[in-house]
Tab-separated table of C-alpha atoms and ligand atoms in Angstrom:
chain	number	residue	atom	x	y	z
A	1	MET	CA	82.339	134.876	57.720
A	2	THR	CA	80.831	137.052	60.434
A	3	LEU	CA	77.182	137.720	59.688
A	4	LEU	CA	76.126	139.462	62.873
A	5	ASP	CA	78.329	141.476	65.179
A	6	VAL	CA	76.682	142.826	68.314
A	7	GLU	CA	78.657	145.181	70.476
A	8	ASN	CA	77.850	146.467	73.914
A	9	LEU	CA	74.068	146.615	73.507
A	10	SER	CA	72.132	148.168	76.325
A	11	LYS	CA	68.445	148.543	77.006
A	12	ARG	CA	66.576	149.872	80.023
A	13	TYR	CA	62.847	149.761	80.554
A	14	THR	CA	61.052	152.058	82.917
A	15	SER	CA	57.683	150.938	84.125
A	16	GLY	CA	55.762	152.341	87.056
A	17	GLY	CA	58.699	154.597	87.965
A	18	ARG	CA	61.028	151.607	88.267
A	19	ALA	CA	63.954	151.151	85.895
A	20	VAL	CA	64.943	147.665	84.753
A	21	THR	CA	68.228	147.087	82.974
A	22	ALA	CA	67.229	144.374	80.503
A	23	LEU	CA	70.464	144.469	78.469
A	24	ASP	CA	73.683	145.481	80.135
A	25	GLY	CA	76.522	145.563	77.607
A	26	VAL	CA	75.722	142.520	75.456
A	27	SER	CA	78.269	141.551	72.805
A	28	LEU	CA	78.195	138.509	70.542
A	29	THR	CA	78.980	137.390	67.021
A	30	LEU	CA	77.278	134.939	64.724
A	31	SER	CA	78.726	133.411	61.559
A	32	ALA	CA	76.793	132.669	58.392
A	33	GLY	CA	75.075	129.301	58.677
A	34	GLU	CA	75.751	128.997	62.412
A	35	THR	CA	73.321	128.452	65.288
A	36	LEU	CA	73.955	130.377	68.461
A	37	GLY	CA	71.744	129.171	71.288
A	38	LEU	CA	70.830	131.848	73.794
A	39	ALA	CA	69.999	130.457	77.211
A	40	GLY	CA	69.196	132.099	80.521
A	41	ALA	CA	66.693	132.134	83.336
A	42	SER	CA	63.373	133.930	83.042
A	43	GLY	CA	63.900	137.691	83.014
A	44	SER	CA	67.578	137.504	82.037
A	45	GLY	CA	66.973	139.568	78.893
A	46	LYS	CA	66.786	136.987	76.091
A	47	SER	CA	63.586	138.266	74.503
A	48	THR	CA	64.736	141.851	74.853
A	49	LEU	CA	67.857	140.976	72.881
A	50	ALA	CA	65.726	139.210	70.243
A	51	ARG	CA	63.430	142.243	69.986
A	52	VAL	CA	66.259	144.760	69.787
A	53	LEU	CA	67.992	142.730	67.057
A	54	THR	CA	64.812	142.407	65.013
A	55	ARG	CA	64.218	146.153	65.471
A	56	LEU	CA	60.938	145.702	67.329
A	57	VAL	CA	62.240	147.804	70.214
A	58	PRO	CA	65.020	150.411	70.079
A	59	ALA	CA	68.331	149.941	71.872
A	60	ASP	CA	69.617	152.590	74.259
A	61	GLY	CA	73.226	152.069	73.287
A	62	GLY	CA	75.610	149.800	71.452
A	63	ALA	CA	76.089	148.766	67.849
A	64	VAL	CA	74.908	145.987	65.567
A	65	ARG	CA	76.521	145.141	62.241
A	66	PHE	CA	74.503	142.736	60.105
A	67	GLY	CA	75.774	141.661	56.697
A	68	GLY	CA	78.374	144.401	56.936
A	69	GLU	CA	75.832	147.184	57.497
A	70	ASP	CA	75.113	149.397	60.485
A	71	TRP	CA	71.848	147.614	61.270
A	72	LEU	CA	70.552	149.982	63.945
A	73	ALA	CA	71.055	152.990	61.657
A	74	LEU	CA	68.724	151.620	58.972
A	75	SER	CA	65.272	153.158	58.786
A	76	GLY	CA	62.307	153.591	56.453
A	77	GLY	CA	62.438	151.854	53.097
A	78	ARG	CA	65.995	150.648	53.525
A	79	LEU	CA	65.111	148.907	56.793
A	80	ARG	CA	61.984	147.387	55.244
A	81	ARG	CA	64.017	145.995	52.358
A	82	ARG	CA	66.793	144.665	54.570
A	83	ARG	CA	64.304	142.921	56.862
A	84	ALA	CA	64.074	140.259	54.161
A	85	LYS	CA	67.483	139.088	55.390
A	86	MET	CA	66.623	138.914	59.108
A	87	GLN	CA	63.390	137.156	59.942
A	88	MET	CA	61.907	135.935	63.190
A	89	VAL	CA	59.846	133.128	64.616
A	90	PHE	CA	58.414	133.737	68.064
A	91	GLN	CA	56.335	131.519	70.306
A	92	ASP	CA	53.080	132.544	68.690
A	93	VAL	CA	54.010	134.828	65.843
A	94	LEU	CA	50.758	134.117	64.032
A	95	GLY	CA	48.769	135.174	67.088
A	96	ALA	CA	49.439	138.752	65.994
A	97	PHE	CA	47.726	138.185	62.646
A	98	ASN	CA	44.082	138.502	61.795
A	99	PRO	CA	42.802	135.011	62.680
A	100	ARG	CA	40.765	134.992	59.486
A	101	ALA	CA	43.820	135.539	57.295
A	102	THR	CA	44.493	132.500	55.168
A	103	VAL	CA	47.649	130.470	55.511
A	104	ALA	CA	48.490	131.278	51.884
A	105	SER	CA	48.187	135.032	52.439
A	106	VAL	CA	50.403	134.893	55.538
A	107	ILE	CA	53.140	133.159	53.533
A	108	ALA	CA	52.594	135.249	50.397
A	109	ASP	CA	53.034	138.547	52.311
A	110	PRO	CA	56.841	138.498	52.401
A	111	LEU	CA	56.952	137.212	48.798
A	112	ARG	CA	55.001	140.293	47.745
A	113	ILE	CA	56.672	142.816	50.060
A	114	HIS	CA	60.161	141.735	49.064
A	115	ALA	CA	59.307	140.836	45.446
A	116	VAL	CA	60.976	137.462	45.922
A	117	VAL	CA	59.339	135.927	42.848
A	118	PRO	CA	57.271	137.441	40.018
A	119	ARG	CA	53.613	137.808	40.900
A	120	ALA	CA	52.574	135.038	38.517
A	121	GLU	CA	54.761	132.569	40.403
A	122	ARG	CA	53.649	133.523	43.897
A	123	GLU	CA	51.005	130.842	44.257
A	124	ARG	CA	53.406	128.132	43.178
A	125	GLU	CA	56.048	129.461	45.570
A	126	VAL	CA	53.556	129.375	48.492
A	127	ALA	CA	52.769	125.741	47.656
A	128	ALA	CA	56.491	124.931	47.492
A	129	LEU	CA	57.087	126.583	50.879
A	130	LEU	CA	54.159	124.710	52.451
A	131	ASP	CA	55.525	121.486	51.021
A	132	ARG	CA	58.994	122.257	52.361
A	133	VAL	CA	57.700	122.667	55.917
A	134	GLY	CA	55.663	119.467	55.645
A	135	LEU	CA	52.166	120.776	55.005
A	136	PRO	CA	49.924	119.952	52.025
A	137	ALA	CA	49.269	122.772	49.557
A	138	SER	CA	45.563	122.537	50.399
A	139	TYR	CA	46.369	124.141	53.783
A	140	GLY	CA	46.844	127.429	51.951
A	141	ALA	CA	43.092	127.953	51.862
A	142	ARG	CA	42.595	127.521	55.623
A	143	SER	CA	42.368	130.425	57.984
A	144	ILE	CA	45.164	130.498	60.527
A	145	ARG	CA	42.766	130.014	63.427
A	146	ASP	CA	41.951	126.585	61.968
A	147	VAL	CA	45.424	125.082	62.236
A	148	SER	CA	47.052	123.361	65.216
A	149	GLY	CA	49.930	124.745	67.277
A	150	GLY	CA	52.549	122.626	65.533
A	151	GLN	CA	51.172	123.537	62.122
A	152	ARG	CA	51.206	127.217	63.073
A	153	GLN	CA	54.904	127.013	63.833
A	154	ARG	CA	55.480	125.289	60.479
A	155	ILE	CA	53.605	128.135	58.790
A	156	ALA	CA	55.618	130.702	60.756
A	157	ILE	CA	58.795	128.987	59.538
A	158	ALA	CA	57.535	128.947	55.933
A	159	ARG	CA	56.838	132.677	56.228
A	160	ALA	CA	60.252	133.306	57.763
A	161	ILE	CA	62.179	131.482	55.010
A	162	ALA	CA	60.043	132.955	52.194
A	163	SER	CA	62.209	136.066	51.856
A	164	ARG	CA	65.417	133.988	51.818
A	165	PRO	CA	66.907	135.336	55.026
A	166	ALA	CA	70.518	134.990	56.148
A	167	LEU	CA	69.431	134.964	59.808
A	168	ILE	CA	66.320	133.860	61.666
A	169	VAL	CA	65.851	134.926	65.274
A	170	LEU	CA	63.774	132.306	67.083
A	171	ASP	CA	62.382	133.178	70.519
A	172	GLU	CA	60.949	130.179	72.378
A	173	ALA	CA	59.816	128.957	68.957
A	174	VAL	CA	59.173	125.383	70.098
A	175	SER	CA	58.497	125.956	73.799
A	176	ALA	CA	54.722	125.598	73.529
A	177	LEU	CA	54.902	122.284	71.635
A	178	ASP	CA	54.858	118.817	73.115
A	179	VAL	CA	58.075	116.840	72.976
A	180	SER	CA	57.485	114.791	69.807
A	181	LEU	CA	56.267	117.785	67.799
A	182	ARG	CA	59.156	119.827	69.141
A	183	GLU	CA	61.655	117.285	67.863
A	184	LYS	CA	60.120	117.335	64.390
A	185	ILE	CA	60.258	121.126	64.201
A	186	LEU	CA	63.870	121.159	65.391
A	187	GLU	CA	64.732	118.576	62.706
A	188	LEU	CA	63.052	120.763	60.100
A	189	LEU	CA	65.032	123.814	61.228
A	190	VAL	CA	68.322	121.910	61.109
A	191	ALA	CA	67.518	120.574	57.611
A	192	LEU	CA	66.625	124.069	56.373
A	193	GLN	CA	69.881	125.398	57.763
A	194	GLU	CA	71.858	122.724	55.922
A	195	GLU	CA	70.029	123.398	52.662
A	196	ARG	CA	70.033	127.168	52.757
A	197	GLY	CA	72.914	128.188	54.990
A	198	ILE	CA	70.645	130.154	57.314
A	199	ALA	CA	72.077	131.294	60.651
A	200	TYR	CA	69.885	131.024	63.747
A	201	LEU	CA	69.871	132.947	66.970
A	202	PHE	CA	67.903	130.433	68.946
A	203	VAL	CA	66.474	131.710	72.214
A	204	SER	CA	65.240	129.188	74.751
A	205	HIS	CA	65.105	128.835	78.496
A	206	ASP	CA	65.430	125.065	77.893
A	207	LEU	CA	68.999	123.874	77.515
A	208	ALA	CA	67.824	120.502	76.170
A	209	VAL	CA	66.329	122.290	73.150
A	210	LEU	CA	69.495	124.312	72.625
A	211	ALA	CA	71.646	121.188	72.964
A	212	ALA	CA	69.818	119.676	69.973
A	213	VAL	CA	70.446	122.545	67.554
A	214	SER	CA	73.234	124.862	68.706
A	215	HIS	CA	76.810	125.052	67.530
A	216	ARG	CA	77.603	127.495	70.321
A	217	ILE	CA	75.630	128.509	73.384
A	218	ALA	CA	75.641	131.877	75.138
A	219	VAL	CA	74.196	132.155	78.639
A	220	MET	CA	72.555	135.334	79.887
A	221	GLU	CA	72.074	136.455	83.451
A	222	ALA	CA	70.652	139.823	84.512
A	223	GLY	CA	71.124	141.418	81.093
A	224	ARG	CA	74.687	140.210	80.550
A	225	ILE	CA	76.235	137.302	78.690
A	226	VAL	CA	78.108	135.436	81.397
A	227	GLU	CA	79.367	132.503	79.354
A	228	THR	CA	79.797	131.569	75.675
A	229	GLY	CA	81.330	128.479	74.155
A	230	PRO	CA	80.833	125.387	71.995
A	231	ALA	CA	77.502	123.783	72.931
A	232	ALA	CA	79.078	120.537	74.161
A	233	ARG	CA	81.492	122.449	76.400
A	234	VAL	CA	78.887	124.776	77.945
A	235	ILE	CA	76.630	121.793	78.709
A	236	GLY	CA	79.363	119.331	79.657
A	237	ASP	CA	81.509	121.714	81.667
A	238	PRO	CA	79.563	124.869	82.542
A	239	GLN	CA	81.744	127.585	84.053
A	240	SER	CA	79.189	130.094	85.328
A	241	SER	CA	76.667	129.519	88.094
A	242	ALA	CA	73.924	130.556	85.636
A	243	ALA	CA	74.944	127.840	83.157
A	244	ARG	CA	75.279	125.253	85.929
A	245	ALA	CA	71.745	126.042	87.127
A	246	LEU	CA	70.378	125.600	83.592
A	247	VAL	CA	72.100	122.223	83.224
A	248	ARG	CA	70.707	121.131	86.598
A	249	ALA	CA	67.212	121.981	85.372
A	250	VAL	CA	67.469	119.297	82.656
A	251	PRO	CA	67.972	115.884	84.323
A	252	ARG	CA	68.881	114.188	81.043
A	253	LEU	CA	71.757	116.610	80.401
A	254	LEU	CA	72.993	116.175	83.944
A	255	ILE	CA	73.083	112.402	83.500
A	256	GLU	CA	74.956	112.724	80.197
A	257	GLN	CA	77.412	115.047	81.855
A	258	GLU	CA	77.995	112.637	84.738
A	259	ASN	CA	78.481	109.728	82.347
A	260	ARG	CA	80.992	111.727	80.384
A	261	ASN	CA	82.876	112.695	83.503
A	262	GLY	CA	82.810	109.121	84.778
A	263	VAL	CA	80.968	110.015	87.995
B	301	ATP	N1	58.051	146.126	77.916
B	301	ATP	C1	58.669	146.035	79.094
B	301	ATP	N2	58.503	146.986	80.054
B	301	ATP	C2	59.137	146.899	81.249
B	301	ATP	N3	59.994	145.905	81.572
B	301	ATP	C3	60.193	144.928	80.666
B	301	ATP	C4	59.544	144.942	79.400
B	301	ATP	N4	59.941	143.835	78.712
B	301	ATP	C5	60.792	143.176	79.522
B	301	ATP	N5	60.945	143.823	80.700
B	301	ATP	C6	61.832	143.412	81.802
B	301	ATP	O1	63.139	143.249	81.282
B	301	ATP	C7	63.778	142.108	81.857
B	301	ATP	C8	64.151	141.140	80.766
B	301	ATP	O2	62.963	140.601	80.197
B	301	ATP	P1	62.976	139.591	78.974
B	301	ATP	O3	61.572	139.420	78.531
B	301	ATP	O4	63.947	140.073	77.969
B	301	ATP	O5	63.537	138.258	79.652
B	301	ATP	P2	63.599	136.765	79.095
B	301	ATP	O6	64.976	136.275	79.352
B	301	ATP	O7	63.092	136.706	77.715
B	301	ATP	O8	62.605	135.977	80.077
B	301	ATP	P3	61.623	134.701	79.772
B	301	ATP	O9	62.519	133.490	79.801
B	301	ATP	O10	60.673	134.723	80.922
B	301	ATP	O11	60.979	134.905	78.458
B	301	ATP	C9	62.790	141.550	82.873
B	301	ATP	O12	63.099	142.096	84.126
B	301	ATP	C10	61.455	142.070	82.377
B	301	ATP	O13	60.555	142.210	83.447
B	302	MG	MG1	61.491	135.683	76.761
């Protein structure tokens, strides 16, 4: 079942009198429960696509259908309600919060806004969400400035799944973490997807990260998607120069590719 259908999205920025075409006719689809990895060099437009889809910045043109609705036409209360179904985890999502906010309040926000559970059950639900992302319930009382980078991403994930979304857009969600932490967070995301059928649009400049989680990979270059295919095919037999350059940037993938091809 198609969950997200993006057609011909465009976005230009003008800064200092210079126009930059960040999205130049981007089309893609995403099925329920699927992970689409979005790769591309720095400046290729990945974050712009993530921000347009999550309605943080407006598109200039194109259409987005999400769960059968005209997603870009939603506004006001309807948009606020529907946001429950499309959540996001960015590199440092919690950095935008008041650093004194408690972990529990950050996770309880979407429970309250979207009335996910009755008020009397909110505290228990926060504890269950903390537990699910691998943190003790006692962390609820901490302020978010007093948790580590890996824990912050776990909290961001708990917040993102709180409203029971169908899609989570992740933009460089594990890029700031060291390798062993990164692997644990990726495992958590995969387990959550299996349990809850959540689809991910997983943005990363690092093909090794995308290789670990993606069913399909799309590669962006200069605001366009230049290649899309099953993850193993895009990594094992990249067709575009942009995809080949990304594979070359990850020695381990290159070695796997050579082994597979018997070089
Ligand atoms: N707010 C903005 N104002 C002006 N130009 C912008 C703005 N945001 C992004 N751009 C430009 O749009 C293009 C795409 O940027 P974007 O952040 O989407 O790339 P990206 O693929 O996410 O890169 P990275 O891998 O470095 O995060 C770049 O040329 C960037 O300089
Ligand atoms: Mg980016």
